[in-house]
Amino acid sequence: MSDDTVIPDDKDWTWVLTRPCAECSFDPARPVEEHLHALREHVDRWRAVLVRPDVHDRPTPTTWSPLEYACHIRDVLDVMAARALNIREEDVPTFPGWDQDAAAVEKDYAGSRPFVVADEIVERAEWFAQAYAGVRDDEWERQGRRGDGADFTLRTLGIYTAHELVHHAHDVGA
């Protein structure tokens, strides 16, 4: 590992579905609809991050910069929208694996253009919102399974995604 390689996060973050996050104060007990309605606020926070003068600066050589975190958020919205649509369209789909650390390297998060990423976050957030548009009461508990065996419902996937947006905004001081 070189001195500028980000240390992969191998924690199982599914615990955020059952208890508040002490780091970012995210509360999964709030109704998923409230979390989804806050999507615009989250997008605005990320747009503000992407105009900061320190957007390219890593706080430590092994921690993502605000730009890299923003790219991650863009991709989280993309991946989670696809998974939400799979849950709505299929019976208990298994989601393909997604390696966030490999994505950061393959997509050159560090070399991305902040204003482009800001627009992409808006676009992906709209797609994510569309994936949840018109969810019927009987759809919230439809299930899907992550490749590692973690089970999600449409409801818990929305909560998990909302935590990603809140937690990483906290990570970058937004």
XYZ file of C-alpha atoms in Angstrom:
174
model
C 0.000 0.000 0.000
C 1.445 3.343 -1.003
C 1.347 6.317 1.329
C -1.618 7.845 -0.534
C -3.850 4.777 -0.657
C -7.137 5.122 1.177
C -7.630 2.416 3.773
C -10.617 0.304 2.663
C -13.664 0.438 4.906
C -14.589 -3.159 5.641
C -17.085 -2.458 8.436
C -20.604 -3.817 8.247
C -22.663 -0.626 8.422
C -26.046 -2.382 8.452
C -26.260 -1.675 12.190
C -27.344 1.867 11.260
C -30.740 0.391 10.428
C -31.452 -0.392 14.070
C -29.763 2.280 16.180
C -28.659 5.920 15.901
C -25.187 6.695 14.617
C -23.143 8.322 17.383
C -20.774 9.903 14.848
C -23.271 11.741 12.630
C -26.455 11.669 14.788
C -28.451 9.870 12.083
C -31.615 8.340 13.542
C -32.997 5.319 11.675
C -36.164 5.399 13.804
C -37.485 8.330 11.782
C -39.931 7.200 9.090
C -38.226 6.428 5.792
C -40.465 8.978 4.098
C -38.884 11.750 6.213
C -35.423 10.623 5.175
C -36.450 10.569 1.521
C -38.046 14.025 1.759
C -34.706 15.345 3.051
C -32.964 14.261 -0.171
C -32.961 17.808 -1.619
C -31.352 19.140 1.574
C -28.647 16.472 1.318
C -27.989 17.333 -2.314
C -27.665 21.019 -1.439
C -25.147 20.183 1.294
C -23.032 18.241 -1.202
C -23.204 21.047 -3.765
C -21.852 23.402 -1.083
C -19.009 20.973 -0.335
C -17.994 20.884 -3.979
C -17.313 24.640 -4.177
C -15.066 24.692 -1.123
C -11.417 25.614 -1.716
C -10.308 22.442 0.117
C -12.390 20.122 -2.054
C -9.280 18.303 -3.380
C -7.454 18.130 -0.032
C -7.238 14.893 1.878
C -7.261 15.436 5.653
C -4.754 12.573 5.874
C -3.063 10.712 3.033
C -5.270 7.675 3.660
C -8.643 9.486 3.977
C -10.739 10.580 1.018
C -10.926 14.258 0.129
C -14.313 16.004 0.102
C -14.332 15.538 -3.702
C -13.701 11.813 -3.383
C -16.484 11.506 -0.797
C -18.799 13.422 -3.142
C -17.984 11.010 -5.964
C -18.784 8.164 -3.592
C -22.142 9.770 -2.779
C -22.888 10.131 -6.503
C -22.187 6.444 -6.984
C -24.089 5.390 -3.844
C -27.183 7.141 -5.194
C -26.714 5.365 -8.521
C -26.198 1.908 -7.007
C -29.006 2.266 -4.482
C -31.491 3.549 -7.063
C -30.786 0.476 -9.185
C -31.211 -1.767 -6.149
C -34.491 -0.073 -5.171
C -35.828 -0.612 -8.687
C -34.713 -4.250 -8.564
C -36.603 -4.736 -5.298
C -39.711 -3.164 -6.808
C -39.529 -5.232 -9.999
C -38.225 -8.635 -8.837
C -38.918 -11.068 -6.033
C -35.992 -11.012 -3.584
C -33.248 -10.036 -6.031
C -29.606 -10.526 -5.130
C -27.638 -7.379 -5.778
C -24.328 -7.617 -7.593
C -21.338 -6.757 -5.456
C -20.054 -3.204 -5.403
C -16.537 -2.420 -4.261
C -16.537 1.269 -3.351
C -12.761 1.366 -3.057
C -12.238 -0.164 -6.495
C -14.787 2.308 -7.904
C -12.779 5.206 -6.446
C -9.686 4.065 -8.310
C -11.410 2.993 -11.548
C -13.371 6.238 -11.827
C -10.478 8.419 -10.639
C -12.480 10.105 -7.891
C -9.496 12.278 -6.989
C -9.179 13.588 -10.548
C -12.859 14.370 -10.994
C -14.125 17.867 -11.731
C -16.116 19.218 -8.754
C -18.758 21.099 -10.775
C -19.395 18.045 -12.936
C -19.743 15.889 -9.820
C -22.192 18.427 -8.339
C -24.412 18.105 -11.408
C -24.067 14.316 -11.359
C -25.178 14.188 -7.718
C -28.296 16.164 -8.619
C -28.982 13.809 -11.534
C -28.448 10.646 -9.438
C -30.545 12.028 -6.574
C -33.396 12.620 -9.008
C -33.076 9.054 -10.264
C -32.980 7.761 -6.673
C -36.110 9.798 -5.871
C -37.826 8.359 -8.952
C -36.983 4.831 -7.787
C -38.980 5.598 -4.638
C -41.741 7.634 -6.283
C -45.199 6.234 -5.736
C -44.160 3.383 -3.447
C -47.340 1.707 -2.246
C -47.780 0.687 1.390
C -47.509 -2.986 0.411
C -44.141 -2.429 -1.328
C -42.098 -1.074 1.593
C -41.302 -4.537 2.944
C -40.341 -6.087 -0.414
C -36.919 -7.655 0.000
C -33.560 -7.821 -1.713
C -30.254 -9.347 -0.688
C -26.773 -7.940 -0.921
C -24.096 -10.273 -2.293
C -22.671 -10.727 1.208
C -26.025 -12.028 2.437
C -27.291 -8.850 4.138
C -31.048 -8.561 3.668
C -32.735 -5.252 2.891
C -36.278 -4.137 2.312
C -37.215 -1.179 0.175
C -37.675 0.686 3.473
C -34.298 -0.252 4.979
C -32.473 0.400 1.706
C -33.858 3.959 1.728
C -32.765 4.439 5.343
C -29.316 2.965 4.662
C -28.856 5.309 1.697
C -29.970 8.334 3.704
C -27.377 7.453 6.349
C -24.666 7.381 3.674
C -25.520 10.941 2.631
C -25.670 12.231 6.209
C -22.647 10.369 7.516
C -20.295 11.327 4.715
C -21.432 14.954 4.880
C -20.432 14.751 8.534
C -17.097 13.206 7.493
C -16.294 16.270 5.382
C -17.613 18.801 7.878
C -20.679 19.800 5.859
